[in-house]
CSV table of C-alpha atoms in Angstrom, one decimal:
chain,number,residue,atom,x,y,z
A,8,UNK,CA,13.6,-13.1,13.2
A,9,UNK,CA,14.6,-14.5,16.7
A,10,UNK,CA,13.2,-13.5,19.7
A,11,UNK,CA,15.5,-10.9,20.4
A,12,UNK,CA,15.2,-9.3,16.7
A,13,UNK,CA,11.8,-9.0,17.2
A,14,UNK,CA,11.8,-6.8,20.3
A,15,UNK,CA,14.6,-4.7,18.3
A,16,UNK,CA,12.5,-4.3,15.2
A,17,UNK,CA,9.4,-3.6,17.4
A,18,UNK,CA,11.3,-0.9,19.0
A,19,UNK,CA,12.6,0.4,15.8
A,20,UNK,CA,8.7,1.0,14.4
A,21,UNK,CA,8.6,2.9,17.8
A,22,UNK,CA,11.1,5.2,17.3
A,23,UNK,CA,10.3,5.7,13.6
A,24,UNK,CA,7.0,6.6,14.7
A,25,UNK,CA,8.3,9.3,17.4
A,26,UNK,CA,9.9,10.5,14.3
A,27,UNK,CA,7.2,11.2,12.7
A,28,UNK,CA,5.0,13.5,15.8
A,29,UNK,CA,4.1,16.7,14.9
A,30,UNK,CA,5.7,19.7,16.8
A,31,UNK,CA,5.3,19.9,20.3
A,32,UNK,CA,4.1,22.9,22.4
A,33,UNK,CA,7.3,23.2,24.0
A,34,UNK,CA,9.3,22.5,20.8
A,35,UNK,CA,7.4,25.6,19.6
A,36,UNK,CA,8.4,27.5,22.6
A,37,UNK,CA,11.3,26.3,22.7
A,38,UNK,CA,12.0,27.8,18.9
A,39,UNK,CA,10.9,31.7,19.4
A,40,UNK,CA,13.9,31.3,22.3
A,41,UNK,CA,16.4,30.6,20.1
A,42,UNK,CA,15.2,33.1,17.8
A,43,UNK,CA,15.3,36.0,20.0
A,44,UNK,CA,18.9,34.9,21.3
A,45,UNK,CA,20.4,34.2,17.8
A,46,UNK,CA,19.7,38.4,17.5
A,47,UNK,CA,22.5,38.9,20.1
A,48,UNK,CA,25.0,36.6,18.8
A,49,UNK,CA,28.1,37.7,15.8
A,50,UNK,CA,27.3,37.2,13.0
A,51,UNK,CA,31.0,35.9,12.5
A,52,UNK,CA,29.7,33.3,14.7
A,53,UNK,CA,26.7,32.1,12.4
A,54,UNK,CA,29.2,32.1,9.8
A,55,UNK,CA,31.4,29.8,10.9
A,56,UNK,CA,29.0,27.4,12.0
A,57,UNK,CA,27.4,27.4,8.9
A,58,UNK,CA,30.9,26.3,7.0
A,59,UNK,CA,31.2,23.7,9.8
A,60,UNK,CA,28.4,22.1,8.7
A,61,UNK,CA,28.9,22.6,5.4
A,62,UNK,CA,32.3,20.6,5.3
A,63,UNK,CA,31.3,18.0,7.9
A,64,UNK,CA,28.9,16.9,4.8
A,65,UNK,CA,31.1,17.5,1.9
A,66,UNK,CA,33.5,15.0,4.3
A,67,UNK,CA,31.2,12.9,5.0
A,68,UNK,CA,29.9,12.1,1.2
A,69,UNK,CA,33.6,12.1,-0.4
A,70,UNK,CA,36.2,13.0,2.1
A,71,UNK,CA,38.1,10.7,4.7
A,72,UNK,CA,38.7,12.3,7.8
A,73,UNK,CA,36.0,10.9,9.6
A,74,UNK,CA,37.1,7.2,8.8
A,75,UNK,CA,38.0,5.7,12.4
A,76,UNK,CA,41.1,4.9,13.5
A,77,UNK,CA,40.7,1.2,14.2
A,78,UNK,CA,38.8,-1.2,11.7
A,79,UNK,CA,35.5,-2.6,13.2
A,80,UNK,CA,35.1,-5.5,12.7
A,81,UNK,CA,30.8,-6.5,11.7
A,82,UNK,CA,29.2,-7.8,15.2
A,83,UNK,CA,27.8,-12.0,14.1
A,84,UNK,CA,24.6,-10.6,15.6
A,85,UNK,CA,22.3,-8.0,16.6
A,86,UNK,CA,22.6,-8.6,20.1
A,87,UNK,CA,26.3,-8.1,20.0
A,88,UNK,CA,26.0,-4.7,17.6
A,89,UNK,CA,23.9,-3.8,19.9
A,90,UNK,CA,25.8,-4.4,22.8
A,91,UNK,CA,29.3,-3.1,21.4
A,92,UNK,CA,27.0,-0.4,20.3
A,93,UNK,CA,26.1,1.0,24.2
A,94,UNK,CA,29.7,0.3,25.2
A,95,UNK,CA,30.8,2.8,22.2
A,96,UNK,CA,28.1,5.8,22.9
A,97,UNK,CA,29.7,5.9,26.6
A,98,UNK,CA,32.7,6.3,25.4
A,99,UNK,CA,31.9,8.9,22.7
A,100,UNK,CA,30.0,10.4,25.6
A,101,UNK,CA,32.9,11.0,28.2
A,102,UNK,CA,35.3,12.1,25.6
A,103,UNK,CA,32.5,14.7,24.0
A,104,UNK,CA,31.8,15.9,27.6
A,105,UNK,CA,35.5,16.4,28.4
A,106,UNK,CA,35.8,18.2,25.2
A,107,UNK,CA,32.7,20.5,25.8
A,108,UNK,CA,34.2,21.4,29.3
A,109,UNK,CA,37.6,22.6,28.1
A,110,UNK,CA,36.2,25.0,25.4
A,111,UNK,CA,33.4,25.7,27.7
A,112,UNK,CA,35.5,27.2,30.5
A,113,UNK,CA,37.2,29.5,27.7
A,114,UNK,CA,34.2,32.0,26.8
A,115,UNK,CA,32.9,32.9,23.7
A,116,UNK,CA,35.9,32.0,21.0
A,117,UNK,CA,36.9,28.6,22.4
A,118,UNK,CA,32.8,27.8,23.2
A,119,UNK,CA,32.4,28.7,19.4
A,120,UNK,CA,35.5,26.3,18.3
A,121,UNK,CA,33.7,23.7,20.0
A,122,UNK,CA,31.3,23.6,17.8
A,123,UNK,CA,33.0,21.8,14.8
A,124,UNK,CA,35.4,20.3,17.5
A,125,UNK,CA,31.8,18.2,18.3
A,126,UNK,CA,30.7,17.8,14.7
A,127,UNK,CA,33.6,16.0,14.2
A,128,UNK,CA,33.1,13.8,17.2
A,129,UNK,CA,29.6,13.0,15.8
A,130,UNK,CA,30.8,12.1,12.3
A,131,UNK,CA,33.4,9.8,14.0
A,132,UNK,CA,31.2,8.3,16.0
A,133,UNK,CA,28.4,7.6,13.4
A,134,UNK,CA,31.6,6.1,11.2
A,135,UNK,CA,32.7,3.5,13.8
A,136,UNK,CA,29.3,3.0,15.0
A,137,UNK,CA,28.5,1.6,11.2
A,138,UNK,CA,30.9,-1.0,11.0
A,139,UNK,CA,30.0,-2.6,13.6
A,140,UNK,CA,26.0,-3.2,12.5
A,141,UNK,CA,27.7,-4.2,8.6
A,142,UNK,CA,27.4,-1.2,7.1
A,143,UNK,CA,30.3,-0.5,4.5
A,144,UNK,CA,32.0,3.1,5.3
A,145,UNK,CA,33.7,3.5,1.4
A,146,UNK,CA,29.8,3.3,-0.5
A,147,UNK,CA,28.4,6.4,-1.4
A,148,UNK,CA,25.1,5.0,0.0
A,149,UNK,CA,25.9,4.2,3.1
A,150,UNK,CA,27.2,7.5,4.0
A,151,UNK,CA,24.1,9.2,2.4
A,152,UNK,CA,22.0,6.9,5.1
A,153,UNK,CA,24.7,8.2,8.2
A,154,UNK,CA,23.3,11.7,7.3
A,155,UNK,CA,20.2,11.0,7.6
A,156,UNK,CA,20.5,9.2,10.8
A,157,UNK,CA,21.9,12.8,11.5
A,158,UNK,CA,19.2,14.2,11.2
A,159,UNK,CA,16.6,12.1,12.4
A,160,UNK,CA,18.7,12.8,15.5
A,161,UNK,CA,19.3,16.8,15.0
A,162,UNK,CA,16.2,18.5,13.2
A,163,UNK,CA,12.8,20.1,13.0
A,164,UNK,CA,10.0,18.2,13.5
A,165,UNK,CA,9.0,18.6,10.1
A,166,UNK,CA,12.5,17.6,8.6
A,167,UNK,CA,12.2,13.9,11.2
A,168,UNK,CA,8.8,13.0,9.8
A,169,UNK,CA,10.2,13.6,5.9
A,170,UNK,CA,13.5,12.0,7.1
A,171,UNK,CA,11.7,8.9,8.8
A,172,UNK,CA,9.7,8.0,5.5
A,173,UNK,CA,13.2,8.0,3.3
A,174,UNK,CA,14.6,5.8,5.8
A,175,UNK,CA,11.1,3.8,5.8
A,176,UNK,CA,12.0,3.4,2.1
A,177,UNK,CA,16.0,3.4,1.6
A,178,UNK,CA,16.3,0.1,-0.8
A,179,UNK,CA,13.7,2.1,-3.1
A,180,UNK,CA,15.8,5.8,-2.5
A,181,UNK,CA,19.2,4.2,-3.3
A,182,UNK,CA,18.1,1.8,-5.9
A,183,UNK,CA,19.7,3.9,-8.7
A,184,UNK,CA,22.3,5.7,-6.7
A,185,UNK,CA,25.8,4.4,-7.5
A,186,UNK,CA,28.3,3.3,-5.1
A,187,UNK,CA,31.0,6.1,-5.6
A,188,UNK,CA,30.3,10.0,-5.8
A,189,UNK,CA,32.8,12.2,-5.8
A,190,UNK,CA,31.0,15.5,-5.5
A,191,UNK,CA,28.7,16.4,-2.1
A,192,UNK,CA,25.6,16.6,-4.2
A,193,UNK,CA,23.0,14.6,-2.7
A,194,UNK,CA,22.5,17.0,0.3
A,195,UNK,CA,20.9,20.4,1.0
A,196,UNK,CA,23.7,21.5,2.7
A,197,UNK,CA,22.2,24.7,3.7
A,198,UNK,CA,18.8,23.6,4.7
A,199,UNK,CA,20.8,20.7,6.6
A,200,UNK,CA,23.1,23.1,8.9
A,201,UNK,CA,20.2,25.0,9.7
A,202,UNK,CA,18.0,22.2,10.9
A,203,UNK,CA,21.1,21.3,12.9
A,204,UNK,CA,21.7,24.9,14.3
A,205,UNK,CA,18.3,25.5,15.1
A,206,UNK,CA,18.1,22.3,17.1
A,207,UNK,CA,20.8,23.3,19.1
A,208,UNK,CA,21.5,26.2,19.3
A,209,UNK,CA,19.7,27.0,22.8
A,210,UNK,CA,22.0,24.8,24.5
A,211,UNK,CA,25.4,25.7,22.8
A,212,UNK,CA,24.7,29.5,23.2
A,213,UNK,CA,24.2,28.9,27.1
A,214,UNK,CA,27.7,27.2,26.4
A,215,UNK,CA,29.1,30.6,25.4
A,216,UNK,CA,28.1,32.8,28.8
A,217,UNK,CA,30.8,33.6,30.9
A,218,UNK,CA,30.7,32.0,34.6
A,219,UNK,CA,29.2,28.5,33.9
A,220,UNK,CA,30.3,27.6,29.9
A,221,UNK,CA,32.1,24.8,31.1
A,222,UNK,CA,29.1,23.1,33.2
A,223,UNK,CA,26.6,23.5,30.1
A,224,UNK,CA,29.4,22.5,27.5
A,225,UNK,CA,30.0,19.2,29.3
A,226,UNK,CA,26.5,18.4,30.2
A,227,UNK,CA,25.1,19.5,26.8
A,228,UNK,CA,28.0,17.5,24.6
A,229,UNK,CA,26.7,14.5,27.0
A,230,UNK,CA,23.3,15.0,26.0
A,231,UNK,CA,23.8,15.4,22.4
A,232,UNK,CA,26.2,12.4,22.1
A,233,UNK,CA,23.6,10.3,23.9
A,234,UNK,CA,20.5,11.8,21.6
A,235,UNK,CA,22.7,11.2,18.6
A,236,UNK,CA,23.6,7.8,20.2
A,237,UNK,CA,19.7,6.6,20.4
A,238,UNK,CA,19.1,7.9,16.6
A,239,UNK,CA,22.1,5.5,15.6
A,240,UNK,CA,21.2,2.3,17.2
A,241,UNK,CA,17.6,2.1,16.1
A,242,UNK,CA,18.7,3.7,12.5
A,243,UNK,CA,21.5,0.9,12.1
A,244,UNK,CA,19.0,-1.8,13.3
A,245,UNK,CA,16.3,-0.6,10.8
A,246,UNK,CA,19.8,-1.3,8.2
A,247,UNK,CA,20.7,-4.0,9.9
A,248,UNK,CA,16.7,-5.4,8.8
A,249,UNK,CA,17.4,-4.3,5.2
A,250,UNK,CA,20.8,-6.1,4.9
A,251,UNK,CA,19.5,-9.5,6.3
A,252,UNK,CA,16.5,-9.0,4.3
A,253,UNK,CA,18.4,-8.6,1.1
A,254,UNK,CA,20.7,-11.3,1.7
A,255,UNK,CA,17.9,-13.8,2.3
A,256,UNK,CA,16.0,-12.8,-0.6
């Protein structure tokens, strides 16, 4: 490793340790607030959210709707990959904020429509960014890796701990998995969507409130893309090191 890669490797280890921290008091309080607020949200909205996440998981594992229009060439160095990643995060943050402001200004129904739209934004970002770090977007195992990065960004402390351990032992986990898989049977999508909803419910539910939904929608989407961007950068760095080690051996 050169100096830059050594520093990046240390930052990845810090990220993995953060994922394995237990739940804090503020997180517990936030969860309690979310539970109370959910009682006032129409059941139809919750159903729509669950269906959107299910379709997203199936689309990632076996579909093509999230494939980027423009093919990104893999970076030659990790430093180049990181620089291109930072630029990509900025582009997607601005796009997500604009979309969140538009739907947030429309009240309950347009605010609800933002949920699947934002999911699509996030997955297109993950697919595009993965190419920069040399992942194969047509390989089921790399798509599965993307979903684990998504969970590392948006899930409970317990699920983050579980995800971190799997990422740390990724090569062992995928050892006997095929390059192609026609059905999305590797992920428990019900658990997956619940983790995601529980993580972002509070901020997205506030977006549905009349009067200031647009402001919250823009800020929420901008923040959520930054959160995903951080997880993707560190997660794809980790994958970079796995691939480099495999090439050297």
